[in-house]
Short mmCIF file of C-alpha atoms in Angstrom, two decimals:
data_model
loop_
_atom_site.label_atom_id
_atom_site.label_comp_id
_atom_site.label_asym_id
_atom_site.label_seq_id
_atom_site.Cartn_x
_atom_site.Cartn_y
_atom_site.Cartn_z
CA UNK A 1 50.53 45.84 -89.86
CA UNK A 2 50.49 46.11 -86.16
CA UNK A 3 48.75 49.02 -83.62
CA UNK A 4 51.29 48.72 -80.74
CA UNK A 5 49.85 51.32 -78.83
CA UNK A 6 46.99 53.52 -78.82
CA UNK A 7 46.65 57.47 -76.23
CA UNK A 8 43.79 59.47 -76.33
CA UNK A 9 43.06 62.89 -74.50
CA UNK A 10 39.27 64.18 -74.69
CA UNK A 11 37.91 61.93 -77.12
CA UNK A 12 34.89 61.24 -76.13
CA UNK A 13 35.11 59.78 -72.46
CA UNK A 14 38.61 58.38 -73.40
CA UNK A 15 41.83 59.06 -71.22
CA UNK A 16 45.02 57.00 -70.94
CA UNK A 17 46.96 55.13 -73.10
CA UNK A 18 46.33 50.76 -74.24
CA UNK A 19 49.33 48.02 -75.55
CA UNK A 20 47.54 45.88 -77.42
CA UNK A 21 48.56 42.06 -78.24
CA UNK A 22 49.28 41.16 -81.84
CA UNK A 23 46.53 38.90 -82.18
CA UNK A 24 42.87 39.01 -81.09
CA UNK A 25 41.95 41.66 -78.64
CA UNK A 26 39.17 41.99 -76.96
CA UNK A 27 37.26 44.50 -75.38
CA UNK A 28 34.66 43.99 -72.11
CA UNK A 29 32.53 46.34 -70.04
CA UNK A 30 29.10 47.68 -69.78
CA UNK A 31 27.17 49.10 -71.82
CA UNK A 32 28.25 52.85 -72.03
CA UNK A 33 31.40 52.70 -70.71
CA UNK A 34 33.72 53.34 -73.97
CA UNK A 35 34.17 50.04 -75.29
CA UNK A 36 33.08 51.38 -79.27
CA UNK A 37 34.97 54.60 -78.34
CA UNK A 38 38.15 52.85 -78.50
CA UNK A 39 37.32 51.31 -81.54
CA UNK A 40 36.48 54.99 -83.00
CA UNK A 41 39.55 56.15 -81.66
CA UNK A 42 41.72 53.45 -83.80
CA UNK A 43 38.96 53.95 -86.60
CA UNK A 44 40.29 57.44 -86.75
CA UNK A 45 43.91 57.03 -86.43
CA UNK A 46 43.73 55.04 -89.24
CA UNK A 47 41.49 57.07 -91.77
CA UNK A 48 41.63 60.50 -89.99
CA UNK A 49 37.78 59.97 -89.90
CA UNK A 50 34.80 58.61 -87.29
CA UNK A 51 32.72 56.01 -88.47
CA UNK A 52 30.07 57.25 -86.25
CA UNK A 53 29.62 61.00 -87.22
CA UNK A 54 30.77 63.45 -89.72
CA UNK A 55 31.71 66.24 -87.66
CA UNK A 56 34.49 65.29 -85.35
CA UNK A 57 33.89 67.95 -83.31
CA UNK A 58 31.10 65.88 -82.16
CA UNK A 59 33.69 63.59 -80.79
CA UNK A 60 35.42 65.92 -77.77
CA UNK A 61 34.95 65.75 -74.51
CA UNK A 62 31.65 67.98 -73.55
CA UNK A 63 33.35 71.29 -72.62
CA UNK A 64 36.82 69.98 -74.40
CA UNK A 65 37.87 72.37 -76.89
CA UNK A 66 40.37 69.94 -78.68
CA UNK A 67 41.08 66.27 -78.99
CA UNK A 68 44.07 63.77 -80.26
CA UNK A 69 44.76 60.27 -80.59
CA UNK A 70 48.11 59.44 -81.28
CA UNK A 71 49.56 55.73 -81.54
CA UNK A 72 52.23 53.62 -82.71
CA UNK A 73 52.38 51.11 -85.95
CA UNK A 74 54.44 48.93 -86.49
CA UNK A 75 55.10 47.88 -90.40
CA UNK A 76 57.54 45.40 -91.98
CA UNK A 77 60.76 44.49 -90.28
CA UNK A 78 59.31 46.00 -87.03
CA UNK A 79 59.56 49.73 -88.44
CA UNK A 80 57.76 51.87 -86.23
CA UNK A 81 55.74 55.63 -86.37
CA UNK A 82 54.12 57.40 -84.56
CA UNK A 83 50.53 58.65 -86.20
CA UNK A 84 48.44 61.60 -84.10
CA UNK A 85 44.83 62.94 -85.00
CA UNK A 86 44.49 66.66 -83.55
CA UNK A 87 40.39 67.51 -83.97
CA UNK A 88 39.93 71.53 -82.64
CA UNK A 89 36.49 73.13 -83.31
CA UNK A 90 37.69 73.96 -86.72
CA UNK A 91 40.24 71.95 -87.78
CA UNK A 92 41.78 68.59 -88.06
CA UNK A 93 45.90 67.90 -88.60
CA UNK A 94 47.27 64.36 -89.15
CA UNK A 95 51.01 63.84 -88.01
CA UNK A 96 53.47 61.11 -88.99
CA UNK A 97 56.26 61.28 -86.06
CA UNK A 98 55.78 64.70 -85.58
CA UNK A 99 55.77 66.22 -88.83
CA UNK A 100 52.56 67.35 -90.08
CA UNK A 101 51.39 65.34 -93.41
CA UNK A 102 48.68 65.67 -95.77
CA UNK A 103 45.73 63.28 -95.36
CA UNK A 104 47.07 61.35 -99.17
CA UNK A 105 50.89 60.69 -97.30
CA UNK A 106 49.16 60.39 -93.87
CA UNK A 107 46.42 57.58 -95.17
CA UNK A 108 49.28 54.77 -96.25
CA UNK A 109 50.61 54.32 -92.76
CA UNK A 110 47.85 52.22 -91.22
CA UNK A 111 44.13 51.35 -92.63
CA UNK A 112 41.43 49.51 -90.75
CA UNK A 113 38.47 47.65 -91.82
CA UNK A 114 35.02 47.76 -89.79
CA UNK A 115 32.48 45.53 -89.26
CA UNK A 116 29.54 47.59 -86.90
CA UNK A 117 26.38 48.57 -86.87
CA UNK A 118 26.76 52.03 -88.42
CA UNK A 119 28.51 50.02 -91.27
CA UNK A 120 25.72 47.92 -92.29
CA UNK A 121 24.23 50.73 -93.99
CA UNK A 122 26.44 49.94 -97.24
CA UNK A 123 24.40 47.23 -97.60
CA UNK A 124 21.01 48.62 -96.15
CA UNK A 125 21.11 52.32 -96.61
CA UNK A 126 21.78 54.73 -99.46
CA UNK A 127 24.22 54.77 -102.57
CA UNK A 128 26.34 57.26 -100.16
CA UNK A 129 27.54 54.72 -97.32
CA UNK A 130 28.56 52.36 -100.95
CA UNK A 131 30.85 54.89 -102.26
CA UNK A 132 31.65 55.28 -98.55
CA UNK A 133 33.05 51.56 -98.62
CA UNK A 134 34.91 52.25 -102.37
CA UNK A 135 36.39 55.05 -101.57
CA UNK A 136 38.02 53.63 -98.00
CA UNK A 137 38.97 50.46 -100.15
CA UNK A 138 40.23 52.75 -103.30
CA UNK A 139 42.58 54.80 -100.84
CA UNK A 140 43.85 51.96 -99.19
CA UNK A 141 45.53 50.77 -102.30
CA UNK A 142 46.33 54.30 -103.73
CA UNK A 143 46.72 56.76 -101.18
CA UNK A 144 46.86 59.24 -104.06
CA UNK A 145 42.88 58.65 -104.28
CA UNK A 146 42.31 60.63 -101.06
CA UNK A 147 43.50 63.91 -102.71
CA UNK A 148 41.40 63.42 -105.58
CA UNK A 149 37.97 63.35 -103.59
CA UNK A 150 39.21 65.81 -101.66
CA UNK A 151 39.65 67.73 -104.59
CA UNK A 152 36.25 66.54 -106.43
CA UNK A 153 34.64 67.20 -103.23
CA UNK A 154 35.87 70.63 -103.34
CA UNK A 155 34.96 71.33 -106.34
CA UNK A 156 31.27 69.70 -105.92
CA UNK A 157 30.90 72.60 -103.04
CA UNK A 158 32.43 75.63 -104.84
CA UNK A 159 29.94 74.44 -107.53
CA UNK A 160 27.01 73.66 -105.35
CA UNK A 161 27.53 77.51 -103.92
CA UNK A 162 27.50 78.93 -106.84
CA UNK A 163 24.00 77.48 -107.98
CA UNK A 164 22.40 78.14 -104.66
CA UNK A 165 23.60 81.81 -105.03
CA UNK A 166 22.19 82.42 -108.30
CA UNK A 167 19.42 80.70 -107.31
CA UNK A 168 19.34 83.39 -104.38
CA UNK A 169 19.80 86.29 -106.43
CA UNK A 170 18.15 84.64 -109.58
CA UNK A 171 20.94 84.98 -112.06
CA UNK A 172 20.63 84.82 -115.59
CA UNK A 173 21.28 81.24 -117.17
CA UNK A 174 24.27 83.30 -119.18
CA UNK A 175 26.25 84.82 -116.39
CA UNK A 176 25.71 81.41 -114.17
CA UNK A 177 27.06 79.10 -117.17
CA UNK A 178 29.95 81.46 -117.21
CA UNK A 179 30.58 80.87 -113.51
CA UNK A 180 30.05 77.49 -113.89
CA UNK A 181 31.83 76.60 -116.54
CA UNK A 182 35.69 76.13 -114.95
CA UNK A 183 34.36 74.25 -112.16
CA UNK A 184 32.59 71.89 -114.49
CA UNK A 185 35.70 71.45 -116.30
CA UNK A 186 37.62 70.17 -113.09
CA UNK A 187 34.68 68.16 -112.39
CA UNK A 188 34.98 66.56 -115.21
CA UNK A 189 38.90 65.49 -115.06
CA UNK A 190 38.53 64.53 -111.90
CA UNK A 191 35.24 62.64 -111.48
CA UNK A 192 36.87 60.77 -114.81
CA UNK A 193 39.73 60.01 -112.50
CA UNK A 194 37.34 58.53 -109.84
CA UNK A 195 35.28 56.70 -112.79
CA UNK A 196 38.08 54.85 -114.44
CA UNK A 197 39.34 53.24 -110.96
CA UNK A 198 36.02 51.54 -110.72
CA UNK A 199 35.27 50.64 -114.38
CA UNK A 200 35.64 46.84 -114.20
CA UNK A 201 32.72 44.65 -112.75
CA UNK A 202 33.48 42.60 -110.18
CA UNK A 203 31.70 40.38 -107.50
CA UNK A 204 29.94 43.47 -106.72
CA UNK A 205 28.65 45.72 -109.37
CA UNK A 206 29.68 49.51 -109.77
CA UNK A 207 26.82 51.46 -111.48
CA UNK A 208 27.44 54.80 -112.74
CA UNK A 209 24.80 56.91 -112.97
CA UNK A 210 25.31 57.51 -116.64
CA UNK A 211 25.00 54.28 -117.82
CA UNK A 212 22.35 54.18 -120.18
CA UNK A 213 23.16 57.94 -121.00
CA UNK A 214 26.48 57.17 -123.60
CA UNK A 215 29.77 55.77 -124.22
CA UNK A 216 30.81 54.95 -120.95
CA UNK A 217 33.94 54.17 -123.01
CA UNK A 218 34.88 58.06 -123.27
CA UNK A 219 33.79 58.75 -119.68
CA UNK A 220 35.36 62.14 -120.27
CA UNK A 221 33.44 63.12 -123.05
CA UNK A 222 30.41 61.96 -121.45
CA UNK A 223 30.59 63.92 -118.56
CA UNK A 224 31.06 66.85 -120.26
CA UNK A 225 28.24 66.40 -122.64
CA UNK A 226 25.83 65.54 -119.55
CA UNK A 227 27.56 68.55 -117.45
CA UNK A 228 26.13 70.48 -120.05
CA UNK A 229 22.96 69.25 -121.07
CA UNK A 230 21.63 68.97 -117.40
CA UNK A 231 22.94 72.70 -116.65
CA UNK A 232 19.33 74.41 -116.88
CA UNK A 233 18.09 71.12 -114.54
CA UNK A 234 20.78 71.97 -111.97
CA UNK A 235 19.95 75.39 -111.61
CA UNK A 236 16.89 75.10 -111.12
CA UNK A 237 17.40 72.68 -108.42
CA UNK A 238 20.46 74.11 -106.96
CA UNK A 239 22.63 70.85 -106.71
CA UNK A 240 24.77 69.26 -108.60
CA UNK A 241 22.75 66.69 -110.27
CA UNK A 242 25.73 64.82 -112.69
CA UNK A 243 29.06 62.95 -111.45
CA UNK A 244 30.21 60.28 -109.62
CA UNK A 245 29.18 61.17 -106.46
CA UNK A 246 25.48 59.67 -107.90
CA UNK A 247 27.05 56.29 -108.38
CA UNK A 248 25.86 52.98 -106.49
CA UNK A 249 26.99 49.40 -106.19
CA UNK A 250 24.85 46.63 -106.31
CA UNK A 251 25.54 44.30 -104.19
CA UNK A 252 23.72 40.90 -105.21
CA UNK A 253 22.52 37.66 -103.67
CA UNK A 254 21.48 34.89 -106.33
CA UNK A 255 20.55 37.75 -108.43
CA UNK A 256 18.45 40.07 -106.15
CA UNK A 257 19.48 43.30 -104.24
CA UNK A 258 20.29 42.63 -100.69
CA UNK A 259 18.95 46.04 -100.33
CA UNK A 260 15.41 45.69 -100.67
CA UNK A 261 15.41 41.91 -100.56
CA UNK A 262 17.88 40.23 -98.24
CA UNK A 263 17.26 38.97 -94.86
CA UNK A 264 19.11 40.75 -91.95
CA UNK A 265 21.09 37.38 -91.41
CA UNK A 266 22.05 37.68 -95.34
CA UNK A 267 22.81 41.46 -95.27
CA UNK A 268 25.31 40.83 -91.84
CA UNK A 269 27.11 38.07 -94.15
CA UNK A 270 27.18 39.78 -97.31
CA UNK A 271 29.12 42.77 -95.10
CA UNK A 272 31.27 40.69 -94.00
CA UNK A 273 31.99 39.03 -96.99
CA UNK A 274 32.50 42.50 -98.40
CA UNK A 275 34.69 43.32 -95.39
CA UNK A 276 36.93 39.89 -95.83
CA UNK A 277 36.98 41.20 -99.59
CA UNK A 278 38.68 44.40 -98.68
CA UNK A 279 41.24 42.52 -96.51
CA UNK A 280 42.38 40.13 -99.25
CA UNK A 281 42.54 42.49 -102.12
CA UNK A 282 44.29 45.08 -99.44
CA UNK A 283 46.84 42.08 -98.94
CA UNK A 284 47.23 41.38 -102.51
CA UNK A 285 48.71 44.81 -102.87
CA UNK A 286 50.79 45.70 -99.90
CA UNK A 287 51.75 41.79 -98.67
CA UNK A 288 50.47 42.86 -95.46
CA UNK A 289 46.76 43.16 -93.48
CA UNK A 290 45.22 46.38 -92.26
CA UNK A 291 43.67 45.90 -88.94
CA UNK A 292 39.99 44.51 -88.04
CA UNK A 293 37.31 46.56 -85.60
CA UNK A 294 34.41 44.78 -84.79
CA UNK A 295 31.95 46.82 -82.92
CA UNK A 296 29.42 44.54 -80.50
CA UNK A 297 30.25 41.01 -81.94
CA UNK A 298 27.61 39.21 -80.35
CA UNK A 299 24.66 41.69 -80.57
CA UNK A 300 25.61 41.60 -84.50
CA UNK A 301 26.67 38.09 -85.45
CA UNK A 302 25.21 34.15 -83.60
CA UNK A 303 28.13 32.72 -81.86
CA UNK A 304 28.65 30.25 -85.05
CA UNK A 305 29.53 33.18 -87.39
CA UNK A 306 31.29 34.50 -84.48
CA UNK A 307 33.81 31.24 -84.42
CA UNK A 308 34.33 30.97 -88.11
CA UNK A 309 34.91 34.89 -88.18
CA UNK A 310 37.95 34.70 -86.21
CA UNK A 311 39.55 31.89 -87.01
CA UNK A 312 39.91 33.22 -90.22
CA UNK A 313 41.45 35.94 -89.22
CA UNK A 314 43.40 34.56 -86.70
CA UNK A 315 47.27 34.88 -88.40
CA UNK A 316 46.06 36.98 -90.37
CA UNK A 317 45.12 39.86 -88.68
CA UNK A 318 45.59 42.55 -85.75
CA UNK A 319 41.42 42.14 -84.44
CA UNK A 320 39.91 44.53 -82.02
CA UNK A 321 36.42 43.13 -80.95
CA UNK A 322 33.86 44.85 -78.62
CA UNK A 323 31.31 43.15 -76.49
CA UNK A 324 29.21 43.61 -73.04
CA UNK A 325 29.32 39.65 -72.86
CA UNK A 326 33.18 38.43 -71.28
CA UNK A 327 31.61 35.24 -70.22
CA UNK A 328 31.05 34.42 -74.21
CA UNK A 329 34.56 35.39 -75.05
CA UNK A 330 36.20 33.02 -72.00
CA UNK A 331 36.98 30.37 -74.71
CA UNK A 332 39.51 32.57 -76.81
CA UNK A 333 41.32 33.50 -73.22
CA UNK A 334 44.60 31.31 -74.28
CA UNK A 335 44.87 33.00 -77.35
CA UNK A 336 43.65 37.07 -77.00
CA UNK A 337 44.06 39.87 -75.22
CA UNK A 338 41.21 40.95 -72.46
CA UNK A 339 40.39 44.74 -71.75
CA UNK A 340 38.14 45.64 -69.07
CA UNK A 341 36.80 49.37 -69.87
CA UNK A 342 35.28 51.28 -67.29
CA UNK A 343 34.32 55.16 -67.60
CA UNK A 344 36.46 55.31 -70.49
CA UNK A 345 39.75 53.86 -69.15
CA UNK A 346 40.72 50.70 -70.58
CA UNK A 347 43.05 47.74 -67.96
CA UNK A 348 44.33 44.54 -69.00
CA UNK A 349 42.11 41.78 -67.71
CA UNK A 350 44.97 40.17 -65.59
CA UNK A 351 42.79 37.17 -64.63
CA UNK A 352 42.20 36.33 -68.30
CA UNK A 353 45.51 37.49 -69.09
CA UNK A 354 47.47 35.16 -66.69
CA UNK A 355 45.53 32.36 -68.52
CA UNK A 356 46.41 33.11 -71.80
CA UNK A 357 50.37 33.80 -69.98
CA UNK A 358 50.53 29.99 -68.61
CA UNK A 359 48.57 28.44 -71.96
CA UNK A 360 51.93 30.05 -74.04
CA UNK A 361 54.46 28.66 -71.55
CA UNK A 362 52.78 25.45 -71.01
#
């Protein structure tokens, strides 16, 4: 998998268009300048998503009343399309050469794996940046899976309305189960759906949030049973209180929860670890490697981690790597690609470049 080219128009403070090398490319500049917006912009050709914000809108240009990143991927024997991201104030449409698709087609042309700041939260932060980091990993390997949330999702807010209403208007328990009652169904197919892809333990653990409550066995059945049995609980509380959109991973260091218990030295390996994870298994299934964004290198990782980082992903993958630092970057100049980024536009170092140019025909 390989990001020839990447345009943007009112992202953020982005303009112009960048060819990126195959290999290792690296990104230099001030602070402020763009450097990580470049890295969002790829972020979000690839997953139609920021990992920075949940509202794209966010993302234009102050005073911009659209956005799009478009670029060009090149798969297998050198075949070649053309993705574009178009974010307006209410909308988002993903394109594959022109053609509009929907997000499930549009997430198997190109997927990218992050390593930043923001992303350190799956180990840190909340059971929702986990099932952030399974769900990105599930749809790589079945782009199917992105319909499904999309659809559970759905049906989590239709729900989620519905209680808050009769919470509003206080409904009787009878009319609200009545209301409730086809959405729970749906809920129930397809958080089963979402369940069984994550059954198996592996290196990391996948708790569901009924364990302990039944037969894990019959998720289905389960579900159902607990749909119903918590419905007085949910409407008093107005949320949807069952499914797995509660579910956690623990992720585990000689037996204790890097949550609460690992250093931050531990949590930045274990995410990468986790991140190298995603790019073998994402190889075992396609024979192929997404690309890899790492956000601020040296502010995140000592420059020992730093070396063994990419050399093993040197051959391996397309890398994108952000840092205020060049001077700490000088001794990968015969085998990367140098961007200087300045108010958002991004030039080939030609000084660094011209190095790496006589080191290939020397």
């Amino acid at each position: 998998m390989f990001l020839r080219s990447i345009e943007a128009n009112d992202f953020r403070n982005l303009e112009g268009k960048i060819v990126w090398g195959s290999g290792l490319n690296i990104l230099h500049g001030n602070n402020g300048e763009g450097k990580s917006n470049w890295l969002e912009a790829i972020y979000l050709l690839a997953h139609a998503k920021s990992f920075r914000t949940r509202q794209l809108t966010e993302a234009l240009r102050f005073g911009a009343s659209q956005a799009s990143v478009r670029g060009t991927v090149a798969r297998g024997n050198a075949i070649e399309r053309e993705l574009q991201v178009d974010i307006q104030a209410s909308s988002k449409k993903t394109s594959v050469n022109g053609k509009r698709e929907t997000l499930a087609r549009y997430a198997a042309q190109l997927h990218a794996v992050s390593f930043t700041a923001d992303e350190l939260e799956v180990i840190r932060g909340g059971p929702e940046a986990r099932r952030g980091f399974v769900d990105r990993g599930a749809v790589s390997l079945h782009p199917g899976y992105a319909q499904t949330v999309a659809d559970y999702n759905k049906v989590i807010k239709q729900k989620r309305l519905l209680l808050q209403q009769a919470a509003e208007d206080r409904s009787s328990q009878e009319a609200l189960a009545e209301l409730v009652e086809p959405w729970n169904k749906q809920l129930a197919g397809l958080g089963t759906q979402i369940h069984n892809l994550f059954s198996d333990n592996i290196s990391i653990r996948y708790v569901s949030s009924l364990e302990g409550k039944g037969d894990l066995s019959d998720y289905e059945s389960l579900l159902a049973a607990r749909l119903e049995s918590r419905f007085q609980a949910e409407m008093f509380a107005g949320a949807c209180l069952i499914g797995p959109h509660r579910d956690d991973l623990d992720v585990l260091f000689g037996g204790r929860n890097l949550r609460s218990f690992g250093s931050s030295g531990q949590q930045r390996s274990a995410l990468i670890t986790l991140d190298l994870a995603a790019l073998s298994v994402y190889h075992s299934k396609h024979q192929d490697y997404p690309v890899f964004l790492i956000d601020d290198v040296d502010a995140e990782l000592d420059g020992s981690r730093i070396d063994r980082l990419l050399e093993y992903l040197e051959g391996r993958t397309q890398t994108f790597v952000t840092t205020s630092k060049r001077n700490h970057f000088e001794r990968f100049n015969s085998r990367a690609s140098f961007y200087e980024v300045t108010s958002g536009h991004a030039s080939e170092d030609r000084a660094l470049s011209a190095v790496k140019a006589t080191g290939a025909t020397s």
